[in-house]
């Protein structure tokens, strides 16, 4: 079975179909969380054949992780045109993570679905997982060093050390988010934990 989940669809029709599939996935997840996203239901509501859906996304995990990547892409685009406020690296990273966390906590069902998919993904979804990780690291490194230009724009980009720090912060944030999703910590505790972690790492 062909795996095209991260490929750029070749035609406007394919791009529109992919967008419709992801929109449907987000809607179902928002209504009922991880268990509400069933491949047959997505195919029916997105008006695509089940076989076509599987050609785009081999499993529910691939589908949900790709949806998470799209949410991060939107946040990254907004961030690139509206620099993160804050006087220090820690202040800016905390502001970014608060914004991301607040946006996710506004829709607990959706966050539960996306977070569970990310945590449950196996080796077969490594391409999608890597895509999410790279987006999060890009946002974090941009928050740490706003003047650093993305390598694709011809600039130096983040240092290896900044990228390594961003990976650690991303791991801590995702773990804190999972604790909130599973009811092991409150929204306030999640935010306080993240702020302490960031200030310790970036002091």
mmCIF file with all atom_site columns, C-alpha atoms in Angstrom:
data_model
loop_
_atom_site.group_PDB
_atom_site.id
_atom_site.type_symbol
_atom_site.label_atom_id
_atom_site.label_alt_id
_atom_site.label_comp_id
_atom_site.label_asym_id
_atom_site.label_entity_id
_atom_site.label_seq_id
_atom_site.pdbx_PDB_ins_code
_atom_site.Cartn_x
_atom_site.Cartn_y
_atom_site.Cartn_z
_atom_site.occupancy
_atom_site.B_iso_or_equiv
_atom_site.pdbx_formal_charge
_atom_site.auth_seq_id
_atom_site.auth_comp_id
_atom_site.auth_asym_id
_atom_site.auth_atom_id
_atom_site.pdbx_PDB_model_num
ATOM 1   C CA . UNK A 1 1   ? 0.000   0.000  0.000  1.00 0.00 ? 1   UNK A CA 1
ATOM 2   C CA . UNK A 1 2   ? 1.422   3.363  -0.999 1.00 0.00 ? 2   UNK A CA 1
ATOM 3   C CA . UNK A 1 3   ? 2.149   5.807  1.773  1.00 0.00 ? 3   UNK A CA 1
ATOM 4   C CA . UNK A 1 4   ? 1.633   9.372  0.640  1.00 0.00 ? 4   UNK A CA 1
ATOM 5   C CA . UNK A 1 5   ? 0.666   11.035 3.904  1.00 0.00 ? 5   UNK A CA 1
ATOM 6   C CA . UNK A 1 6   ? 3.529   13.533 3.831  1.00 0.00 ? 6   UNK A CA 1
ATOM 7   C CA . UNK A 1 7   ? 3.800   13.885 0.066  1.00 0.00 ? 7   UNK A CA 1
ATOM 8   C CA . UNK A 1 8   ? 2.617   17.099 -1.541 1.00 0.00 ? 8   UNK A CA 1
ATOM 9   C CA . UNK A 1 9   ? -0.479  16.097 -3.541 1.00 0.00 ? 9   UNK A CA 1
ATOM 10  C CA . UNK A 1 10  ? 0.162   16.628 -7.212 1.00 0.00 ? 10  UNK A CA 1
ATOM 11  C CA . UNK A 1 11  ? -3.103  18.268 -8.240 1.00 0.00 ? 11  UNK A CA 1
ATOM 12  C CA . UNK A 1 12  ? -5.506  20.851 -6.787 1.00 0.00 ? 12  UNK A CA 1
ATOM 13  C CA . UNK A 1 13  ? -8.131  18.104 -6.532 1.00 0.00 ? 13  UNK A CA 1
ATOM 14  C CA . UNK A 1 14  ? -5.790  15.939 -4.470 1.00 0.00 ? 14  UNK A CA 1
ATOM 15  C CA . UNK A 1 15  ? -4.817  18.868 -2.236 1.00 0.00 ? 15  UNK A CA 1
ATOM 16  C CA . UNK A 1 16  ? -8.470  19.715 -1.668 1.00 0.00 ? 16  UNK A CA 1
ATOM 17  C CA . UNK A 1 17  ? -9.249  16.073 -0.868 1.00 0.00 ? 17  UNK A CA 1
ATOM 18  C CA . UNK A 1 18  ? -6.381  15.892 1.619  1.00 0.00 ? 18  UNK A CA 1
ATOM 19  C CA . UNK A 1 19  ? -7.527  19.118 3.287  1.00 0.00 ? 19  UNK A CA 1
ATOM 20  C CA . UNK A 1 20  ? -11.075 17.755 3.503  1.00 0.00 ? 20  UNK A CA 1
ATOM 21  C CA . UNK A 1 21  ? -9.815  14.528 5.105  1.00 0.00 ? 21  UNK A CA 1
ATOM 22  C CA . UNK A 1 22  ? -7.808  16.433 7.730  1.00 0.00 ? 22  UNK A CA 1
ATOM 23  C CA . UNK A 1 23  ? -10.685 18.844 8.431  1.00 0.00 ? 23  UNK A CA 1
ATOM 24  C CA . UNK A 1 24  ? -12.991 15.865 8.981  1.00 0.00 ? 24  UNK A CA 1
ATOM 25  C CA . UNK A 1 25  ? -10.440 14.219 11.262 1.00 0.00 ? 25  UNK A CA 1
ATOM 26  C CA . UNK A 1 26  ? -10.160 17.373 13.388 1.00 0.00 ? 26  UNK A CA 1
ATOM 27  C CA . UNK A 1 27  ? -13.961 17.655 13.583 1.00 0.00 ? 27  UNK A CA 1
ATOM 28  C CA . UNK A 1 28  ? -14.416 14.037 14.684 1.00 0.00 ? 28  UNK A CA 1
ATOM 29  C CA . UNK A 1 29  ? -11.602 14.292 17.232 1.00 0.00 ? 29  UNK A CA 1
ATOM 30  C CA . UNK A 1 30  ? -13.104 17.498 18.646 1.00 0.00 ? 30  UNK A CA 1
ATOM 31  C CA . UNK A 1 31  ? -16.431 15.731 19.112 1.00 0.00 ? 31  UNK A CA 1
ATOM 32  C CA . UNK A 1 32  ? -15.241 12.543 20.763 1.00 0.00 ? 32  UNK A CA 1
ATOM 33  C CA . UNK A 1 33  ? -11.474 12.320 21.109 1.00 0.00 ? 33  UNK A CA 1
ATOM 34  C CA . UNK A 1 34  ? -9.206  9.521  19.925 1.00 0.00 ? 34  UNK A CA 1
ATOM 35  C CA . UNK A 1 35  ? -11.864 6.789  19.832 1.00 0.00 ? 35  UNK A CA 1
ATOM 36  C CA . UNK A 1 36  ? -14.207 8.900  17.695 1.00 0.00 ? 36  UNK A CA 1
ATOM 37  C CA . UNK A 1 37  ? -11.727 8.977  14.810 1.00 0.00 ? 37  UNK A CA 1
ATOM 38  C CA . UNK A 1 38  ? -12.494 5.827  12.833 1.00 0.00 ? 38  UNK A CA 1
ATOM 39  C CA . UNK A 1 39  ? -11.209 5.428  9.291  1.00 0.00 ? 39  UNK A CA 1
ATOM 40  C CA . UNK A 1 40  ? -14.616 4.474  7.867  1.00 0.00 ? 40  UNK A CA 1
ATOM 41  C CA . UNK A 1 41  ? -16.285 7.474  9.528  1.00 0.00 ? 41  UNK A CA 1
ATOM 42  C CA . UNK A 1 42  ? -13.572 9.815  8.214  1.00 0.00 ? 42  UNK A CA 1
ATOM 43  C CA . UNK A 1 43  ? -13.985 8.422  4.688  1.00 0.00 ? 43  UNK A CA 1
ATOM 44  C CA . UNK A 1 44  ? -17.775 8.769  4.785  1.00 0.00 ? 44  UNK A CA 1
ATOM 45  C CA . UNK A 1 45  ? -17.822 12.298 6.185  1.00 0.00 ? 45  UNK A CA 1
ATOM 46  C CA . UNK A 1 46  ? -14.969 13.496 3.939  1.00 0.00 ? 46  UNK A CA 1
ATOM 47  C CA . UNK A 1 47  ? -16.758 11.944 0.945  1.00 0.00 ? 47  UNK A CA 1
ATOM 48  C CA . UNK A 1 48  ? -13.825 9.803  -0.187 1.00 0.00 ? 48  UNK A CA 1
ATOM 49  C CA . UNK A 1 49  ? -13.575 6.071  -0.789 1.00 0.00 ? 49  UNK A CA 1
ATOM 50  C CA . UNK A 1 50  ? -12.129 4.097  2.117  1.00 0.00 ? 50  UNK A CA 1
ATOM 51  C CA . UNK A 1 51  ? -9.390  2.757  -0.149 1.00 0.00 ? 51  UNK A CA 1
ATOM 52  C CA . UNK A 1 52  ? -8.478  6.305  -1.147 1.00 0.00 ? 52  UNK A CA 1
ATOM 53  C CA . UNK A 1 53  ? -8.211  7.335  2.511  1.00 0.00 ? 53  UNK A CA 1
ATOM 54  C CA . UNK A 1 54  ? -5.845  4.437  3.199  1.00 0.00 ? 54  UNK A CA 1
ATOM 55  C CA . UNK A 1 55  ? -3.679  5.450  0.247  1.00 0.00 ? 55  UNK A CA 1
ATOM 56  C CA . UNK A 1 56  ? -3.245  8.873  1.822  1.00 0.00 ? 56  UNK A CA 1
ATOM 57  C CA . UNK A 1 57  ? -2.993  7.680  5.430  1.00 0.00 ? 57  UNK A CA 1
ATOM 58  C CA . UNK A 1 58  ? -2.181  4.020  6.205  1.00 0.00 ? 58  UNK A CA 1
ATOM 59  C CA . UNK A 1 59  ? -3.691  4.196  9.708  1.00 0.00 ? 59  UNK A CA 1
ATOM 60  C CA . UNK A 1 60  ? -5.552  6.362  12.194 1.00 0.00 ? 60  UNK A CA 1
ATOM 61  C CA . UNK A 1 61  ? -2.252  7.153  13.896 1.00 0.00 ? 61  UNK A CA 1
ATOM 62  C CA . UNK A 1 62  ? -0.750  8.495  10.636 1.00 0.00 ? 62  UNK A CA 1
ATOM 63  C CA . UNK A 1 63  ? -3.897  10.535 10.101 1.00 0.00 ? 63  UNK A CA 1
ATOM 64  C CA . UNK A 1 64  ? -3.953  12.111 13.556 1.00 0.00 ? 64  UNK A CA 1
ATOM 65  C CA . UNK A 1 65  ? -0.229  12.848 13.693 1.00 0.00 ? 65  UNK A CA 1
ATOM 66  C CA . UNK A 1 66  ? -0.491  14.548 10.294 1.00 0.00 ? 66  UNK A CA 1
ATOM 67  C CA . UNK A 1 67  ? -3.396  16.605 11.649 1.00 0.00 ? 67  UNK A CA 1
ATOM 68  C CA . UNK A 1 68  ? -1.214  17.593 14.620 1.00 0.00 ? 68  UNK A CA 1
ATOM 69  C CA . UNK A 1 69  ? 1.531   18.646 12.214 1.00 0.00 ? 69  UNK A CA 1
ATOM 70  C CA . UNK A 1 70  ? -0.926  20.839 10.356 1.00 0.00 ? 70  UNK A CA 1
ATOM 71  C CA . UNK A 1 71  ? -1.960  22.541 13.597 1.00 0.00 ? 71  UNK A CA 1
ATOM 72  C CA . UNK A 1 72  ? 1.706   23.220 14.372 1.00 0.00 ? 72  UNK A CA 1
ATOM 73  C CA . UNK A 1 73  ? 2.276   24.487 10.821 1.00 0.00 ? 73  UNK A CA 1
ATOM 74  C CA . UNK A 1 74  ? -0.469  27.049 11.338 1.00 0.00 ? 74  UNK A CA 1
ATOM 75  C CA . UNK A 1 75  ? 1.025   28.129 14.663 1.00 0.00 ? 75  UNK A CA 1
ATOM 76  C CA . UNK A 1 76  ? 4.468   28.348 13.055 1.00 0.00 ? 76  UNK A CA 1
ATOM 77  C CA . UNK A 1 77  ? 3.136   30.516 10.224 1.00 0.00 ? 77  UNK A CA 1
ATOM 78  C CA . UNK A 1 78  ? 1.430   32.860 12.688 1.00 0.00 ? 78  UNK A CA 1
ATOM 79  C CA . UNK A 1 79  ? 4.586   33.035 14.780 1.00 0.00 ? 79  UNK A CA 1
ATOM 80  C CA . UNK A 1 80  ? 6.805   33.880 11.803 1.00 0.00 ? 80  UNK A CA 1
ATOM 81  C CA . UNK A 1 81  ? 4.807   37.045 11.147 1.00 0.00 ? 81  UNK A CA 1
ATOM 82  C CA . UNK A 1 82  ? 4.229   37.924 14.820 1.00 0.00 ? 82  UNK A CA 1
ATOM 83  C CA . UNK A 1 83  ? 7.428   37.573 16.871 1.00 0.00 ? 83  UNK A CA 1
ATOM 84  C CA . UNK A 1 84  ? 7.056   36.087 20.334 1.00 0.00 ? 84  UNK A CA 1
ATOM 85  C CA . UNK A 1 85  ? 7.242   38.791 23.039 1.00 0.00 ? 85  UNK A CA 1
ATOM 86  C CA . UNK A 1 86  ? 9.626   38.599 25.976 1.00 0.00 ? 86  UNK A CA 1
ATOM 87  C CA . UNK A 1 87  ? 12.892  40.081 27.183 1.00 0.00 ? 87  UNK A CA 1
ATOM 88  C CA . UNK A 1 88  ? 14.749  36.805 27.715 1.00 0.00 ? 88  UNK A CA 1
ATOM 89  C CA . UNK A 1 89  ? 14.977  33.443 25.977 1.00 0.00 ? 89  UNK A CA 1
ATOM 90  C CA . UNK A 1 90  ? 13.085  31.811 28.840 1.00 0.00 ? 90  UNK A CA 1
ATOM 91  C CA . UNK A 1 91  ? 10.344  34.469 28.748 1.00 0.00 ? 91  UNK A CA 1
ATOM 92  C CA . UNK A 1 92  ? 9.814   33.977 25.015 1.00 0.00 ? 92  UNK A CA 1
ATOM 93  C CA . UNK A 1 93  ? 9.783   30.171 25.179 1.00 0.00 ? 93  UNK A CA 1
ATOM 94  C CA . UNK A 1 94  ? 7.342   30.226 28.113 1.00 0.00 ? 94  UNK A CA 1
ATOM 95  C CA . UNK A 1 95  ? 5.071   32.610 26.185 1.00 0.00 ? 95  UNK A CA 1
ATOM 96  C CA . UNK A 1 96  ? 5.135   30.299 23.164 1.00 0.00 ? 96  UNK A CA 1
ATOM 97  C CA . UNK A 1 97  ? 4.395   27.169 25.185 1.00 0.00 ? 97  UNK A CA 1
ATOM 98  C CA . UNK A 1 98  ? 1.625   28.901 27.115 1.00 0.00 ? 98  UNK A CA 1
ATOM 99  C CA . UNK A 1 99  ? 0.015   29.922 23.830 1.00 0.00 ? 99  UNK A CA 1
ATOM 100 C CA . UNK A 1 100 ? 0.297   26.415 22.389 1.00 0.00 ? 100 UNK A CA 1
ATOM 101 C CA . UNK A 1 101 ? -0.935  24.810 25.607 1.00 0.00 ? 101 UNK A CA 1
ATOM 102 C CA . UNK A 1 102 ? -3.846  27.219 25.976 1.00 0.00 ? 102 UNK A CA 1
ATOM 103 C CA . UNK A 1 103 ? -4.906  26.562 22.393 1.00 0.00 ? 103 UNK A CA 1
ATOM 104 C CA . UNK A 1 104 ? -4.824  22.819 22.962 1.00 0.00 ? 104 UNK A CA 1
ATOM 105 C CA . UNK A 1 105 ? -6.563  22.973 26.347 1.00 0.00 ? 105 UNK A CA 1
ATOM 106 C CA . UNK A 1 106 ? -9.439  24.877 24.756 1.00 0.00 ? 106 UNK A CA 1
ATOM 107 C CA . UNK A 1 107 ? -10.383 21.629 22.981 1.00 0.00 ? 107 UNK A CA 1
ATOM 108 C CA . UNK A 1 108 ? -9.695  18.741 25.338 1.00 0.00 ? 108 UNK A CA 1
ATOM 109 C CA . UNK A 1 109 ? -11.162 16.041 23.077 1.00 0.00 ? 109 UNK A CA 1
ATOM 110 C CA . UNK A 1 110 ? -8.996  17.130 20.153 1.00 0.00 ? 110 UNK A CA 1
ATOM 111 C CA . UNK A 1 111 ? -5.890  17.409 22.311 1.00 0.00 ? 111 UNK A CA 1
ATOM 112 C CA . UNK A 1 112 ? -6.501  13.954 23.779 1.00 0.00 ? 112 UNK A CA 1
ATOM 113 C CA . UNK A 1 113 ? -6.736  12.481 20.276 1.00 0.00 ? 113 UNK A CA 1
ATOM 114 C CA . UNK A 1 114 ? -3.681  14.229 18.868 1.00 0.00 ? 114 UNK A CA 1
ATOM 115 C CA . UNK A 1 115 ? -1.517  13.631 21.951 1.00 0.00 ? 115 UNK A CA 1
ATOM 116 C CA . UNK A 1 116 ? -2.440  9.955  22.210 1.00 0.00 ? 116 UNK A CA 1
ATOM 117 C CA . UNK A 1 117 ? -1.686  9.450  18.527 1.00 0.00 ? 117 UNK A CA 1
ATOM 118 C CA . UNK A 1 118 ? 1.720   11.110 18.915 1.00 0.00 ? 118 UNK A CA 1
ATOM 119 C CA . UNK A 1 119 ? 2.589   9.027  21.971 1.00 0.00 ? 119 UNK A CA 1
ATOM 120 C CA . UNK A 1 120 ? 1.287   5.738  20.521 1.00 0.00 ? 120 UNK A CA 1
ATOM 121 C CA . UNK A 1 121 ? 2.927   6.092  17.110 1.00 0.00 ? 121 UNK A CA 1
ATOM 122 C CA . UNK A 1 122 ? 5.327   3.330  16.147 1.00 0.00 ? 122 UNK A CA 1
ATOM 123 C CA . UNK A 1 123 ? 8.226   3.158  13.714 1.00 0.00 ? 123 UNK A CA 1
ATOM 124 C CA . UNK A 1 124 ? 5.903   3.116  10.699 1.00 0.00 ? 124 UNK A CA 1
ATOM 125 C CA . UNK A 1 125 ? 4.859   6.715  11.472 1.00 0.00 ? 125 UNK A CA 1
ATOM 126 C CA . UNK A 1 126 ? 8.376   8.052  12.052 1.00 0.00 ? 126 UNK A CA 1
ATOM 127 C CA . UNK A 1 127 ? 8.146   10.380 9.043  1.00 0.00 ? 127 UNK A CA 1
ATOM 128 C CA . UNK A 1 128 ? 5.065   12.096 10.471 1.00 0.00 ? 128 UNK A CA 1
ATOM 129 C CA . UNK A 1 129 ? 6.496   12.117 14.006 1.00 0.00 ? 129 UNK A CA 1
ATOM 130 C CA . UNK A 1 130 ? 9.738   13.656 12.760 1.00 0.00 ? 130 UNK A CA 1
ATOM 131 C CA . UNK A 1 131 ? 7.739   16.317 10.935 1.00 0.00 ? 131 UNK A CA 1
ATOM 132 C CA . UNK A 1 132 ? 5.922   17.305 14.126 1.00 0.00 ? 132 UNK A CA 1
ATOM 133 C CA . UNK A 1 133 ? 9.192   17.342 16.066 1.00 0.00 ? 133 UNK A CA 1
ATOM 134 C CA . UNK A 1 134 ? 10.930  19.549 13.510 1.00 0.00 ? 134 UNK A CA 1
ATOM 135 C CA . UNK A 1 135 ? 8.078   22.051 13.532 1.00 0.00 ? 135 UNK A CA 1
ATOM 136 C CA . UNK A 1 136 ? 8.114   22.262 17.326 1.00 0.00 ? 136 UNK A CA 1
ATOM 137 C CA . UNK A 1 137 ? 11.898  22.639 17.427 1.00 0.00 ? 137 UNK A CA 1
ATOM 138 C CA . UNK A 1 138 ? 11.725  25.361 14.766 1.00 0.00 ? 138 UNK A CA 1
ATOM 139 C CA . UNK A 1 139 ? 9.191   27.324 16.799 1.00 0.00 ? 139 UNK A CA 1
ATOM 140 C CA . UNK A 1 140 ? 11.189  26.920 20.002 1.00 0.00 ? 140 UNK A CA 1
ATOM 141 C CA . UNK A 1 141 ? 14.514  27.908 18.463 1.00 0.00 ? 141 UNK A CA 1
ATOM 142 C CA . UNK A 1 142 ? 12.904  30.921 16.806 1.00 0.00 ? 142 UNK A CA 1
ATOM 143 C CA . UNK A 1 143 ? 11.508  31.944 20.192 1.00 0.00 ? 143 UNK A CA 1
ATOM 144 C CA . UNK A 1 144 ? 14.932  31.540 21.801 1.00 0.00 ? 144 UNK A CA 1
ATOM 145 C CA . UNK A 1 145 ? 16.776  33.493 19.100 1.00 0.00 ? 145 UNK A CA 1
ATOM 146 C CA . UNK A 1 146 ? 14.326  35.641 17.103 1.00 0.00 ? 146 UNK A CA 1
ATOM 147 C CA . UNK A 1 147 ? 17.120  37.166 15.039 1.00 0.00 ? 147 UNK A CA 1
ATOM 148 C CA . UNK A 1 148 ? 18.241  33.762 13.730 1.00 0.00 ? 148 UNK A CA 1
ATOM 149 C CA . UNK A 1 149 ? 17.025  33.239 10.204 1.00 0.00 ? 149 UNK A CA 1
ATOM 150 C CA . UNK A 1 150 ? 15.733  29.876 9.060  1.00 0.00 ? 150 UNK A CA 1
ATOM 151 C CA . UNK A 1 151 ? 18.399  28.018 7.045  1.00 0.00 ? 151 UNK A CA 1
ATOM 152 C CA . UNK A 1 152 ? 16.027  27.824 4.085  1.00 0.00 ? 152 UNK A CA 1
ATOM 153 C CA . UNK A 1 153 ? 16.128  31.612 3.847  1.00 0.00 ? 153 UNK A CA 1
ATOM 154 C CA . UNK A 1 154 ? 19.892  31.692 3.501  1.00 0.00 ? 154 UNK A CA 1
ATOM 155 C CA . UNK A 1 155 ? 20.733  32.539 7.091  1.00 0.00 ? 155 UNK A CA 1
ATOM 156 C CA . UNK A 1 156 ? 22.777  30.661 9.649  1.00 0.00 ? 156 UNK A CA 1
ATOM 157 C CA . UNK A 1 157 ? 19.785  29.148 11.398 1.00 0.00 ? 157 UNK A CA 1
ATOM 158 C CA . UNK A 1 158 ? 19.797  27.874 14.997 1.00 0.00 ? 158 UNK A CA 1
ATOM 159 C CA . UNK A 1 159 ? 22.962  26.498 16.535 1.00 0.00 ? 159 UNK A CA 1
ATOM 160 C CA . UNK A 1 160 ? 23.293  22.797 17.344 1.00 0.00 ? 160 UNK A CA 1
ATOM 161 C CA . UNK A 1 161 ? 23.132  23.662 21.027 1.00 0.00 ? 161 UNK A CA 1
ATOM 162 C CA . UNK A 1 162 ? 19.895  25.636 20.608 1.00 0.00 ? 162 UNK A CA 1
ATOM 163 C CA . UNK A 1 163 ? 18.358  22.759 18.643 1.00 0.00 ? 163 UNK A CA 1
ATOM 164 C CA . UNK A 1 164 ? 19.395  20.305 21.364 1.00 0.00 ? 164 UNK A CA 1
ATOM 165 C CA . UNK A 1 165 ? 17.903  22.536 24.068 1.00 0.00 ? 165 UNK A CA 1
ATOM 166 C CA . UNK A 1 166 ? 14.700  22.846 22.032 1.00 0.00 ? 166 UNK A CA 1
ATOM 167 C CA . UNK A 1 167 ? 14.430  19.049 21.753 1.00 0.00 ? 167 UNK A CA 1
ATOM 168 C CA . UNK A 1 168 ? 14.682  18.691 25.541 1.00 0.00 ? 168 UNK A CA 1
ATOM 169 C CA . UNK A 1 169 ? 12.049  21.388 26.103 1.00 0.00 ? 169 UNK A CA 1
ATOM 170 C CA . UNK A 1 170 ? 9.774   19.803 23.498 1.00 0.00 ? 170 UNK A CA 1
ATOM 171 C CA . UNK A 1 171 ? 10.030  16.414 25.209 1.00 0.00 ? 171 UNK A CA 1
ATOM 172 C CA . UNK A 1 172 ? 9.213   17.920 28.612 1.00 0.00 ? 172 UNK A CA 1
ATOM 173 C CA . UNK A 1 173 ? 6.271   19.864 27.164 1.00 0.00 ? 173 UNK A CA 1
ATOM 174 C CA . UNK A 1 174 ? 4.788   16.812 25.445 1.00 0.00 ? 174 UNK A CA 1
ATOM 175 C CA . UNK A 1 175 ? 5.144   14.773 28.653 1.00 0.00 ? 175 UNK A CA 1
ATOM 176 C CA . UNK A 1 176 ? 3.444   17.550 30.650 1.00 0.00 ? 176 UNK A CA 1
ATOM 177 C CA . UNK A 1 177 ? 0.662   17.705 28.063 1.00 0.00 ? 177 UNK A CA 1
ATOM 178 C CA . UNK A 1 178 ? 0.118   13.954 28.334 1.00 0.00 ? 178 UNK A CA 1
ATOM 179 C CA . UNK A 1 179 ? -0.095  14.273 32.136 1.00 0.00 ? 179 UNK A CA 1
ATOM 180 C CA . UNK A 1 180 ? -2.872  16.861 31.670 1.00 0.00 ? 180 UNK A CA 1
ATOM 181 C CA . UNK A 1 181 ? -4.689  14.768 29.054 1.00 0.00 ? 181 UNK A CA 1
ATOM 182 C CA . UNK A 1 182 ? -4.685  11.720 31.333 1.00 0.00 ? 182 UNK A CA 1
ATOM 183 C CA . UNK A 1 183 ? -5.871  13.721 34.342 1.00 0.00 ? 183 UNK A CA 1
ATOM 184 C CA . UNK A 1 184 ? -2.657  13.408 36.326 1.00 0.00 ? 184 UNK A CA 1
ATOM 185 C CA . UNK A 1 185 ? -2.218  17.184 36.495 1.00 0.00 ? 185 UNK A CA 1
ATOM 186 C CA . UNK A 1 186 ? -4.456  20.224 36.196 1.00 0.00 ? 186 UNK A CA 1
ATOM 187 C CA . UNK A 1 187 ? -4.100  22.925 33.550 1.00 0.00 ? 187 UNK A CA 1
ATOM 188 C CA . UNK A 1 188 ? -2.533  25.198 36.178 1.00 0.00 ? 188 UNK A CA 1
ATOM 189 C CA . UNK A 1 189 ? -0.097  22.510 37.311 1.00 0.00 ? 189 UNK A CA 1
ATOM 190 C CA . UNK A 1 190 ? 0.868   21.783 33.713 1.00 0.00 ? 190 UNK A CA 1
ATOM 191 C CA . UNK A 1 191 ? 1.675   25.438 33.048 1.00 0.00 ? 191 UNK A CA 1
ATOM 192 C CA . UNK A 1 192 ? 3.617   25.802 36.319 1.00 0.00 ? 192 UNK A CA 1
ATOM 193 C CA . UNK A 1 193 ? 5.633   22.646 35.610 1.00 0.00 ? 193 UNK A CA 1
ATOM 194 C CA . UNK A 1 194 ? 6.533   23.846 32.123 1.00 0.00 ? 194 UNK A CA 1
ATOM 195 C CA . UNK A 1 195 ? 7.584   27.272 33.366 1.00 0.00 ? 195 UNK A CA 1
ATOM 196 C CA . UNK A 1 196 ? 9.845   25.760 36.040 1.00 0.00 ? 196 UNK A CA 1
ATOM 197 C CA . UNK A 1 197 ? 11.398  23.373 33.519 1.00 0.00 ? 197 UNK A CA 1
ATOM 198 C CA . UNK A 1 198 ? 12.087  26.100 30.955 1.00 0.00 ? 198 UNK A CA 1
ATOM 199 C CA . UNK A 1 199 ? 13.625  28.461 33.525 1.00 0.00 ? 199 UNK A CA 1
ATOM 200 C CA . UNK A 1 200 ? 15.864  25.655 34.811 1.00 0.00 ? 200 UNK A CA 1
ATOM 201 C CA . UNK A 1 201 ? 16.995  24.714 31.303 1.00 0.00 ? 201 UNK A CA 1
ATOM 202 C CA . UNK A 1 202 ? 17.515  28.283 30.070 1.00 0.00 ? 202 UNK A CA 1
ATOM 203 C CA . UNK A 1 203 ? 18.868  29.925 33.224 1.00 0.00 ? 203 UNK A CA 1
#
